Amino acid sequence: MYSDDWKTPQDELLRRCQVFQRHLTAQQIDMAIIVQNADLFYLTGSIQQGMLFVPCSGEPVYCVRRDLDRARLESALSQVVAAPSPRQLADFVREQFGMTPETLGFELDVLPVTFYERLKRSFAEVAVKDVTPLLRRVRMIKSPFELGRMRKAADQLAVVYEAAKNTLREGISELELSAHLELAARLAGHQGMTRMRAFNGEFYGGHVLSGAAGAHPTFCDTPLGGTGLTPAVAQGAGQRVIQANEPVIIDFLGAYQGYLCDQTRTLCLGGLADELRQGYEDMVEILWHMEKIARPGVSWGHIYDSCLALACEMGHKDAFMGSAGAQVGFIGHGIGTEIDEFPFIAKGFNDDLLEEGMTFAFEPKLVYPELGALGIENTYLVTADGVEVLTRCPEELAVV
Amino acid sequence: MYSDDWKTPQDELLRRCQVFQRHLTAQQIDMAIIVQNADLFYLTGSIQQGMLFVPCSGEPVYCVRRDLDRARLESALSQVVAAPSPRQLADFVREQFGMTPETLGFELDVLPVTFYERLKRSFAEVAVKDVTPLLRRVRMIKSPFELGRMRKAADQLAVVYEAAKNTLREGISELELSAHLELAARLAGHQGMTRMRAFNGEFYGGHVLSGAAGAHPTFCDTPLGGTGLTPAVAQGAGQRVIQANEPVIIDFLGAYQGYLCDQTRTLCLGGLADELRQGYEDMVEILWHMEKIARPGVSWGHIYDSCLALACEMGHKDAFMGSAGAQVGFIGHGIGTEIDEFPFIAKGFNDDLLEEGMTFAFEPKLVYPELGALGIENTYLVTADGVEVLTRCPEELAVV
């Protein structure tokens, strides 16, 4: 029912699971119970409603409440069974895995309190640990299979970029431009939704911001918010009509088979004032600086510190990564099936090192309250000796 | 920065708050702390990141972490202040409200465990209650102000319906049709995202399903799932190419200033086989039956039971509200800023009565695994003596 390459192969799933199990064993967690959609998709290839039981060794078992037939079709795991009732959970685990776990792992950063307490009540006197940090460590290293999907998401972004250049004109509103780029993305196979892990995050996958509207900070932990159409959403394209000689930010997610790629390009009608043009070129230079220093073994925090220092040297202390007073403490973020994965190219992560196979978006941006926002963003893969860019659109300011 | 009517007026916010405070007082909850976006928007008119403190009497205080200036612009509450650090929370409450709460209310159905535990640690030895059921009771009764927004969301659905009739043609894919309807909705002012409260719910606001693809059940608690483009999403429009003489379901949400309206229409190219046409007419008859019996004082469960009985009498026992084995236990759901509000027109809600001012979507549908899905859905307002339909598109099968 999907296009040809949709299924996550069994060896891919089992390899992911084995890496996760090594972390469980190291942390003395007998079993993890995984339920959140992004994590479930990563470990089963499906998001059908249920729970994945991952013992610290042996085969995982995907217990499905709804829809079991679909889960059996979608998941390449060999154990896909009907979910037991909450009361039978402990018995089920004992019979299925031949053990009574003393320590259980849950995704405590995303499980709602009520849901978690109901689940935990099924297991008398068990110790609980948060397995999210472990699973994020597993998920942050991408396989060739995953990278293939991210490259296809990047292809969508090339389509969006061309559509932006072809659609931008004086007098078009942010909303109208955004709507046409959303159309272009969908027709290029965008899956229609994207995921952010953070509670209340709600990033929805495409920001078209122009002039001063690009400078509005908002609730999300992003350098650029935009107005949106309403305070109920408070981000993204708004009603503002786009004029000549102002920066237009196109910050979009591609999304293919669950995997995301993130790209920002700055466009303008008829050119920008010298100060803004120089600012844009500085952001590209910071991007290139990151490309030179990023490689396995360099800390996430070092890249942040080094690029921030360069931005300050260039005189952008007050406008870098947000308007003054609303600046964010990162320049990049890991990306995969969620937009806020490890690594964080952020202040303070001095003991966390880049590793081969990580993917992250890097987005040096400037925000001037009166003039608007500009900048650039690519998604990168960490290779054996540097980084490879996945988003391949031209990096110069696009003057239309 | 938004269009003219964007602000939620102060008297509207205070009235909502007062009703909520009566519930808090009745449950002996000294104070509620509200953080989830939909609830925050309802009580403050903004979703800027922070916490709303609602004492059981007196004025609420909106403490904002990011972005405070924007929250002050967006919220008509008079107390919008910078959020204290977690360590200072208890002191802040004591100073601001002159009390040390013994019982605190949280949104336990949506707060993630880690987030909640960090918040709760700020208050030594406090009892906790879940205020979500109370707040849902408040939110389920819509004011004239809210209904005005829902009517504008319904206007978007009329645009989507016309676009569907104009765009549907033999050989178009579900994805292509859906993409054009998403464009039409956005150009009509759709805010770009919609909210579902349920954990892992992820309903994303527009389903275009054709023929047998409409019959695929999925993880969501919905009668129709569709394939989607990938098991990572597992719902909505897929790659399937639409043919003549099969039902095409257009199930869309309008979304204006945070408020939703839900509508389903069935279209087809060149007419349907007699069995399907009869099925469609039966679903419209069930819709009309609901319109006759629904009024204040009738239980949610009675409407469900009565309409289910009618569907069974008509011979639709095995296809009503899902394919056999994957049928859902509801025919309607409350709607407002979230798609899964009170009331639930569902099995077992025999002590919960309709009240004037409630709004709900009602969606009798049939699902045949081989032939596909069909049905109709309107959003209704409960009036003093019946219901008023908010979604006003023609109800007959749309033969194109």
Tab-separated table of C-alpha atoms in Angstrom, chain A:
chain	number	residue	atom	x	y	z
A	1	MET	CA	0.000	0.000	0.000
A	2	TYR	CA	3.035	2.311	0.195
A	3	SER	CA	5.660	3.057	-2.466
A	4	ASP	CA	8.428	0.508	-3.050
A	5	ASP	CA	11.041	1.223	-0.433
A	6	TRP	CA	8.840	1.809	2.606
A	7	LYS	CA	9.739	-1.118	4.845
A	8	THR	CA	12.460	-0.917	7.484
A	9	PRO	CA	14.396	-4.189	7.005
A	10	GLN	CA	14.645	-6.708	9.810
A	11	ASP	CA	18.442	-6.585	10.059
A	12	GLU	CA	18.247	-2.795	10.385
A	13	LEU	CA	15.723	-3.089	13.238
A	14	LEU	CA	17.666	-5.803	15.033
A	15	ARG	CA	20.941	-3.879	14.785
A	16	ARG	CA	19.279	-0.797	16.317
A	17	CYS	CA	17.793	-2.951	19.042
A	18	GLN	CA	21.118	-4.593	19.847
A	19	VAL	CA	22.847	-1.237	20.299
A	20	PHE	CA	19.997	-0.156	22.587
A	21	GLN	CA	20.283	-3.407	24.544
A	22	ARG	CA	23.991	-2.795	25.182
A	23	HIS	CA	23.025	0.523	26.786
A	24	LEU	CA	20.292	-1.184	28.844
A	25	THR	CA	22.738	-3.795	30.080
A	26	ALA	CA	25.338	-1.177	30.975
A	27	GLN	CA	22.711	0.701	33.002
A	28	GLN	CA	21.389	-2.508	34.617
A	29	ILE	CA	17.928	-2.013	33.179
A	30	ASP	CA	16.223	-5.391	32.742
A	31	MET	CA	13.714	-4.240	30.168
A	32	ALA	CA	12.550	-1.129	28.370
A	33	ILE	CA	8.938	-0.471	27.426
A	34	ILE	CA	8.730	1.841	24.410
A	35	VAL	CA	5.492	3.552	23.365
A	36	GLN	CA	6.132	6.994	21.829
A	37	ASN	CA	5.610	7.121	18.077
A	38	ALA	CA	9.084	8.268	17.004
A	39	ASP	CA	10.824	5.722	19.228
A	40	LEU	CA	8.370	2.984	18.266
A	41	PHE	CA	8.958	3.701	14.586
A	42	TYR	CA	12.712	3.574	15.101
A	43	LEU	CA	12.632	0.170	16.780
A	44	THR	CA	9.692	-1.494	14.970
A	45	GLY	CA	9.238	0.286	11.620
A	46	SER	CA	5.615	0.999	12.580
A	47	ILE	CA	3.659	3.355	14.831
A	48	GLN	CA	0.653	1.135	15.356
A	49	GLN	CA	-0.634	1.687	18.892
A	50	GLY	CA	0.912	-0.511	21.544
A	51	MET	CA	4.136	-1.191	23.399
A	52	LEU	CA	7.473	-2.578	22.413
A	53	PHE	CA	9.081	-4.723	25.112
A	54	VAL	CA	12.870	-4.647	24.788
A	55	PRO	CA	14.566	-7.064	27.207
A	56	CYS	CA	18.242	-6.342	27.912
A	57	SER	CA	19.007	-9.409	25.826
A	58	GLY	CA	16.958	-11.504	23.431
A	59	GLU	CA	14.299	-10.624	20.900
A	60	PRO	CA	11.985	-7.617	21.338
A	61	VAL	CA	8.212	-8.170	21.318
A	62	TYR	CA	5.824	-5.637	19.769
A	63	CYS	CA	2.440	-5.799	21.527
A	64	VAL	CA	-0.202	-4.040	19.472
A	65	ARG	CA	-3.571	-2.768	20.532
A	66	ARG	CA	-4.529	-1.125	17.238
A	67	ASP	CA	-4.102	-2.128	14.432
A	68	LEU	CA	-2.517	-5.565	14.806
A	69	ASP	CA	-2.822	-6.666	11.171
A	70	ARG	CA	-1.301	-3.418	9.992
A	71	ALA	CA	1.549	-3.675	12.495
A	72	ARG	CA	2.289	-7.218	11.254
A	73	LEU	CA	2.436	-5.908	7.706
A	74	GLU	CA	4.530	-2.871	8.569
A	75	SER	CA	6.998	-4.214	11.098
A	76	ALA	CA	9.745	-6.634	10.096
A	77	LEU	CA	10.093	-7.817	13.698
A	78	SER	CA	9.208	-11.473	14.046
A	79	GLN	CA	7.320	-11.051	17.332
A	80	VAL	CA	4.255	-8.856	16.711
A	81	VAL	CA	1.419	-9.957	19.000
A	82	ALA	CA	-1.869	-8.700	20.430
A	83	ALA	CA	-1.357	-6.433	23.449
A	84	PRO	CA	-2.264	-7.971	26.805
A	85	SER	CA	-4.615	-6.023	29.074
A	86	PRO	CA	-2.929	-3.793	31.684
A	87	ARG	CA	-3.738	-6.328	34.433
A	88	GLN	CA	-2.045	-9.119	32.534
A	89	LEU	CA	1.094	-7.171	31.701
A	90	ALA	CA	3.295	-8.541	34.465
A	91	ASP	CA	2.164	-12.106	33.751
A	92	PHE	CA	2.730	-11.566	30.062
A	93	VAL	CA	6.298	-10.406	30.667
A	94	ARG	CA	7.018	-13.335	32.967
A	95	GLU	CA	5.710	-15.866	30.470
A	96	GLN	CA	7.137	-14.233	27.357
A	97	PHE	CA	10.592	-13.438	28.685
A	98	GLY	CA	10.914	-15.865	31.606
A	99	MET	CA	11.743	-13.103	34.076
A	100	THR	CA	10.334	-10.616	36.547
A	101	PRO	CA	12.116	-7.339	35.789
A	102	GLU	CA	13.507	-5.489	38.795
A	103	THR	CA	14.328	-2.356	36.826
A	104	LEU	CA	12.152	-1.110	33.990
A	105	GLY	CA	12.997	1.653	31.543
A	106	PHE	CA	10.428	4.129	30.263
A	107	GLU	CA	10.529	7.228	28.038
A	108	LEU	CA	9.970	9.555	30.980
A	109	ASP	CA	10.505	12.781	29.010
A	110	VAL	CA	7.455	12.149	26.827
A	111	LEU	CA	5.122	9.783	28.718
A	112	PRO	CA	2.225	11.700	30.263
A	113	VAL	CA	1.899	11.237	34.020
A	114	THR	CA	-1.492	9.472	33.920
A	115	PHE	CA	-0.414	7.123	31.144
A	116	TYR	CA	2.827	6.285	32.927
A	117	GLU	CA	1.236	5.685	36.315
A	118	ARG	CA	-1.343	3.341	34.815
A	119	LEU	CA	1.412	1.424	33.055
A	120	LYS	CA	3.652	1.286	36.112
A	121	ARG	CA	0.841	0.003	38.351
A	122	SER	CA	0.895	-3.161	36.247
A	123	PHE	CA	4.308	-3.959	37.716
A	124	ALA	CA	4.465	-4.252	41.496
A	125	GLU	CA	7.554	-2.843	43.200
A	126	VAL	CA	9.706	-2.235	40.201
A	127	ALA	CA	12.465	0.361	39.981
A	128	VAL	CA	12.170	2.780	37.090
A	129	LYS	CA	14.793	4.509	34.963
A	130	ASP	CA	14.465	6.989	32.119
A	131	VAL	CA	15.672	5.315	28.922
A	132	THR	CA	15.226	8.349	26.689
A	133	PRO	CA	18.840	9.539	27.051
A	134	LEU	CA	20.018	6.042	26.095
A	135	LEU	CA	17.724	5.745	23.118
A	136	ARG	CA	18.682	9.215	21.921
A	137	ARG	CA	22.316	8.070	21.975
A	138	VAL	CA	21.387	5.090	19.794
A	139	ARG	CA	19.261	7.131	17.436
A	140	MET	CA	21.860	9.863	16.956
A	141	ILE	CA	24.094	7.582	14.854
A	142	LYS	CA	22.445	7.095	11.468
A	143	SER	CA	22.801	4.004	9.314
A	144	PRO	CA	23.237	4.114	5.522
A	145	PHE	CA	19.547	3.112	5.316
A	146	GLU	CA	18.512	6.140	7.356
A	147	LEU	CA	20.803	8.450	5.416
A	148	GLY	CA	19.138	7.323	2.179
A	149	ARG	CA	15.836	8.560	3.573
A	150	MET	CA	17.333	11.843	4.743
A	151	ARG	CA	18.800	12.432	1.273
A	152	LYS	CA	15.341	12.009	-0.201
A	153	ALA	CA	13.997	14.519	2.315
A	154	ALA	CA	16.763	16.874	1.115
A	155	ASP	CA	15.561	16.369	-2.476
A	156	GLN	CA	12.163	17.749	-1.396
A	157	LEU	CA	13.930	20.845	-0.083
A	158	ALA	CA	15.530	21.454	-3.467
A	159	VAL	CA	12.025	21.456	-4.955
A	160	VAL	CA	10.816	23.873	-2.268
A	161	TYR	CA	13.777	26.178	-2.943
A	162	GLU	CA	13.066	26.337	-6.677
A	163	ALA	CA	9.367	26.908	-5.958
A	164	ALA	CA	10.289	29.760	-3.611
A	165	LYS	CA	12.369	31.491	-6.261
A	166	ASN	CA	9.593	31.028	-8.818
A	167	THR	CA	6.746	32.137	-6.545
A	168	LEU	CA	8.253	35.073	-4.655
A	169	ARG	CA	7.012	38.396	-5.981
A	170	GLU	CA	6.311	41.847	-4.581
A	171	GLY	CA	2.935	41.957	-2.875
A	172	ILE	CA	2.583	38.252	-2.144
A	173	SER	CA	1.846	37.553	1.510
A	174	GLU	CA	3.949	35.269	3.698
A	175	LEU	CA	0.922	32.989	4.006
A	176	GLU	CA	0.378	32.746	0.262
A	177	LEU	CA	4.050	32.003	-0.382
A	178	SER	CA	4.139	29.460	2.440
A	179	ALA	CA	0.982	27.747	1.166
A	180	HIS	CA	2.524	27.302	-2.282
A	181	LEU	CA	5.744	25.920	-0.819
A	182	GLU	CA	3.754	23.504	1.347
A	183	LEU	CA	2.031	22.381	-1.872
A	184	ALA	CA	5.372	21.932	-3.639
A	185	ALA	CA	6.715	19.897	-0.720
A	186	ARG	CA	3.667	17.638	-0.628
A	187	LEU	CA	3.737	17.050	-4.383
A	188	ALA	CA	7.415	16.124	-3.967
A	189	GLY	CA	6.315	13.418	-1.499
A	190	HIS	CA	6.496	15.191	1.870
A	191	GLN	CA	4.760	12.918	4.362
A	192	GLY	CA	2.544	15.712	5.672
A	193	MET	CA	3.702	15.991	9.260
A	194	THR	CA	6.931	16.278	11.223
A	195	ARG	CA	7.887	15.461	14.790
A	196	MET	CA	9.398	17.458	17.619
A	197	ARG	CA	10.093	15.682	20.895
A	198	ALA	CA	9.997	18.612	23.328
A	199	PHE	CA	6.758	19.057	25.294
A	200	ASN	CA	4.617	21.844	23.777
A	201	GLY	CA	7.183	22.150	20.969
A	202	GLU	CA	4.710	22.073	18.075
A	203	PHE	CA	7.158	23.103	15.355
A	204	TYR	CA	5.208	22.396	12.198
A	205	GLY	CA	7.702	22.129	9.448
A	206	GLY	CA	7.786	25.281	7.382
A	207	HIS	CA	8.520	28.918	8.155
A	208	VAL	CA	8.248	31.703	5.601
A	209	LEU	CA	9.184	34.974	7.280
A	210	SER	CA	9.780	38.383	5.744
A	211	GLY	CA	11.276	41.652	6.899
A	212	ALA	CA	10.462	42.644	10.466
A	213	ALA	CA	8.063	39.699	10.879
A	214	GLY	CA	11.103	37.419	10.842
A	215	ALA	CA	12.350	39.101	13.996
A	216	HIS	CA	9.460	38.210	16.305
A	217	PRO	CA	10.655	35.808	18.989
A	218	THR	CA	8.149	33.231	20.217
A	219	PHE	CA	7.569	30.392	22.652
A	220	CYS	CA	9.612	27.812	20.743
A	221	ASP	CA	13.293	27.443	21.399
A	222	THR	CA	14.183	28.692	17.895
A	223	PRO	CA	16.156	31.730	16.744
A	224	LEU	CA	13.289	32.824	14.473
A	225	GLY	CA	9.613	32.603	15.312
A	226	GLY	CA	7.591	34.721	12.975
A	227	THR	CA	4.105	35.884	13.701
A	228	GLY	CA	1.931	33.058	12.384
A	229	LEU	CA	-1.703	33.866	11.672
A	230	THR	CA	-2.793	33.805	15.301
A	231	PRO	CA	-1.433	33.771	18.856
A	232	ALA	CA	-2.870	30.239	19.038
A	233	VAL	CA	-0.032	29.119	16.769
A	234	ALA	CA	2.406	32.038	17.168
A	235	GLN	CA	4.954	30.957	14.601
A	236	GLY	CA	5.465	30.691	10.872
A	237	ALA	CA	3.996	32.660	8.026
A	238	GLY	CA	1.600	35.478	8.830
A	239	GLN	CA	-0.462	37.976	6.881
A	240	ARG	CA	2.483	40.277	6.168
A	241	VAL	CA	2.866	41.370	2.543
A	242	ILE	CA	6.377	40.907	1.180
A	243	GLN	CA	8.189	43.959	-0.188
A	244	ALA	CA	11.301	44.493	-2.265
A	245	ASN	CA	14.713	44.860	-0.603
A	246	GLU	CA	13.968	42.910	2.566
A	247	PRO	CA	15.148	39.459	3.599
A	248	VAL	CA	12.720	36.548	3.107
A	249	ILE	CA	13.536	33.465	5.136
A	250	ILE	CA	12.491	30.038	3.839
A	251	ASP	CA	13.099	27.583	6.708
A	252	PHE	CA	11.614	24.227	5.749
A	253	LEU	CA	11.682	20.578	6.731
A	254	GLY	CA	11.684	17.831	4.137
A	255	ALA	CA	10.080	14.640	5.432
A	256	TYR	CA	10.436	11.254	3.766
A	257	GLN	CA	9.541	7.897	5.315
A	258	GLY	CA	9.694	9.435	8.766
A	259	TYR	CA	13.062	11.146	8.247
A	260	LEU	CA	13.613	14.889	8.213
A	261	CYS	CA	16.075	17.290	6.660
A	262	ASP	CA	16.209	20.946	7.638
A	263	GLN	CA	17.246	23.816	5.377
A	264	THR	CA	17.050	27.605	5.492
A	265	ARG	CA	17.708	29.914	2.604
A	266	THR	CA	17.403	33.689	2.429
A	267	LEU	CA	15.786	35.252	-0.626
A	268	CYS	CA	15.032	38.836	-1.532
A	269	LEU	CA	13.452	40.869	-4.254
A	270	GLY	CA	15.915	43.298	-5.848
A	271	GLY	CA	18.802	43.067	-3.404
A	272	LEU	CA	19.513	44.013	0.207
A	273	ALA	CA	21.126	46.978	1.911
A	274	ASP	CA	24.880	46.591	2.397
A	275	GLU	CA	24.638	45.902	6.124
A	276	LEU	CA	22.227	43.025	5.609
A	277	ARG	CA	24.150	41.630	2.656
A	278	GLN	CA	27.319	41.678	4.716
A	279	GLY	CA	25.485	39.996	7.592
A	280	TYR	CA	24.322	37.252	5.272
A	281	GLU	CA	27.826	36.677	3.944
A	282	ASP	CA	29.097	36.498	7.522
A	283	MET	CA	26.565	33.778	8.325
A	284	VAL	CA	27.741	31.773	5.317
A	285	GLU	CA	31.298	32.237	6.527
A	286	ILE	CA	30.334	30.877	9.957
A	287	LEU	CA	28.731	27.907	8.210
A	288	TRP	CA	31.969	27.277	6.329
A	289	HIS	CA	33.966	27.704	9.527
A	290	MET	CA	31.873	24.977	11.142
A	291	GLU	CA	32.455	22.767	8.091
A	292	LYS	CA	36.201	23.185	8.593
A	293	ILE	CA	36.318	22.378	12.305
A	294	ALA	CA	33.596	19.725	12.684
A	295	ARG	CA	34.814	16.137	12.678
A	296	PRO	CA	34.648	13.098	14.978
A	297	GLY	CA	36.199	13.819	18.363
A	298	VAL	CA	35.405	17.551	18.432
A	299	SER	CA	32.941	18.484	21.176
A	300	TRP	CA	29.467	19.838	20.388
A	301	GLY	CA	30.166	22.740	22.716
A	302	HIS	CA	33.490	23.587	21.069
A	303	ILE	CA	31.797	24.064	17.705
A	304	TYR	CA	29.249	26.314	19.365
A	305	ASP	CA	31.880	28.333	21.223
A	306	SER	CA	34.111	28.707	18.198
A	307	CYS	CA	31.300	29.839	15.877
A	308	LEU	CA	29.844	32.179	18.491
A	309	ALA	CA	33.284	33.731	18.988
A	310	LEU	CA	33.572	34.261	15.242
A	311	ALA	CA	30.115	35.883	15.133
A	312	CYS	CA	31.143	38.214	17.963
A	313	GLU	CA	34.425	39.083	16.197
A	314	MET	CA	32.347	39.983	13.152
A	315	GLY	CA	30.353	42.368	15.344
A	316	HIS	CA	27.158	40.328	15.564
A	317	LYS	CA	27.044	39.760	19.318
A	318	ASP	CA	23.588	41.301	19.769
A	319	ALA	CA	21.859	39.890	16.697
A	320	PHE	CA	23.282	36.365	16.479
A	321	MET	CA	20.741	33.548	16.955
A	322	GLY	CA	17.856	35.773	17.960
A	323	SER	CA	17.015	39.357	18.656
A	324	ALA	CA	18.767	40.920	21.617
A	325	GLY	CA	17.236	39.506	24.818
A	326	ALA	CA	15.690	36.521	23.020
A	327	GLN	CA	18.827	34.808	21.734
A	328	VAL	CA	18.949	31.019	21.892
A	329	GLY	CA	21.912	29.102	23.254
A	330	PHE	CA	22.509	26.854	20.240
A	331	ILE	CA	23.485	27.087	16.585
A	332	GLY	CA	22.618	23.546	15.548
A	333	HIS	CA	20.544	20.527	16.497
A	334	GLY	CA	20.580	16.847	15.689
A	335	ILE	CA	17.903	15.684	13.289
A	336	GLY	CA	16.462	12.368	12.144
A	337	THR	CA	12.889	11.318	12.792
A	338	GLU	CA	12.595	14.243	15.220
A	339	ILE	CA	13.828	17.790	14.781
A	340	ASP	CA	15.378	17.968	18.254
A	341	GLU	CA	17.709	14.991	18.392
A	342	PHE	CA	21.293	14.677	19.653
A	343	PRO	CA	23.793	16.277	19.045
A	344	PHE	CA	23.050	19.793	20.310
A	345	ILE	CA	25.540	22.287	18.879
A	346	ALA	CA	25.035	24.344	21.980
A	347	LYS	CA	26.650	26.066	24.912
A	348	GLY	CA	28.075	23.777	27.557
A	349	PHE	CA	28.216	20.435	25.768
A	350	ASN	CA	31.963	20.220	26.181
A	351	ASP	CA	32.155	16.532	27.074
A	352	ASP	CA	29.961	15.329	24.239
A	353	LEU	CA	31.907	14.570	21.086
A	354	LEU	CA	30.872	14.378	17.448
A	355	GLU	CA	30.870	10.840	16.088
A	356	GLU	CA	30.785	9.472	12.587
A	357	GLY	CA	27.195	8.906	11.454
A	358	MET	CA	25.652	11.779	13.401
A	359	THR	CA	23.431	14.180	11.484
A	360	PHE	CA	22.717	17.736	12.506
A	361	ALA	CA	21.284	20.945	11.155
A	362	PHE	CA	23.458	24.018	11.528
A	363	GLU	CA	21.792	27.400	11.260
A	364	PRO	CA	23.765	30.611	11.850
A	365	LYS	CA	21.205	33.431	11.763
A	366	LEU	CA	20.994	37.134	12.482
A	367	VAL	CA	17.926	38.931	13.766
A	368	TYR	CA	17.427	42.711	13.607
A	369	PRO	CA	14.146	43.838	15.204
A	370	GLU	CA	13.510	46.541	12.582
A	371	LEU	CA	14.950	44.933	9.475
A	372	GLY	CA	14.208	41.267	9.918
A	373	ALA	CA	16.057	37.986	10.002
A	374	LEU	CA	18.503	36.350	7.646
A	375	GLY	CA	20.778	33.367	7.638
A	376	ILE	CA	21.399	29.952	6.261
A	377	GLU	CA	20.918	26.369	7.395
A	378	ASN	CA	22.147	23.051	6.097
A	379	THR	CA	21.775	19.523	7.361
A	380	TYR	CA	25.073	17.653	7.726
A	381	LEU	CA	26.363	14.144	8.144
A	382	VAL	CA	29.472	13.644	10.264
A	383	THR	CA	31.906	11.541	8.200
A	384	ALA	CA	35.178	9.852	9.175
A	385	ASP	CA	37.153	13.063	8.741
A	386	GLY	CA	34.701	15.966	8.552
A	387	VAL	CA	31.128	16.663	7.537
A	388	GLU	CA	29.155	16.122	4.353
A	389	VAL	CA	26.324	18.467	3.489
A	390	LEU	CA	22.995	16.774	2.701
A	391	THR	CA	21.085	19.905	1.665
A	392	ARG	CA	22.665	21.022	-1.589
A	393	CYS	CA	20.845	24.177	-2.661
A	394	PRO	CA	22.994	27.187	-3.665
A	395	GLU	CA	24.282	29.008	-0.619
A	396	GLU	CA	24.437	32.545	-1.917
A	397	LEU	CA	21.727	35.082	-1.170
A	398	ALA	CA	18.992	34.406	-3.743
A	399	VAL	CA	18.153	37.733	-5.355
A	400	VAL	CA	14.964	37.324	-7.397
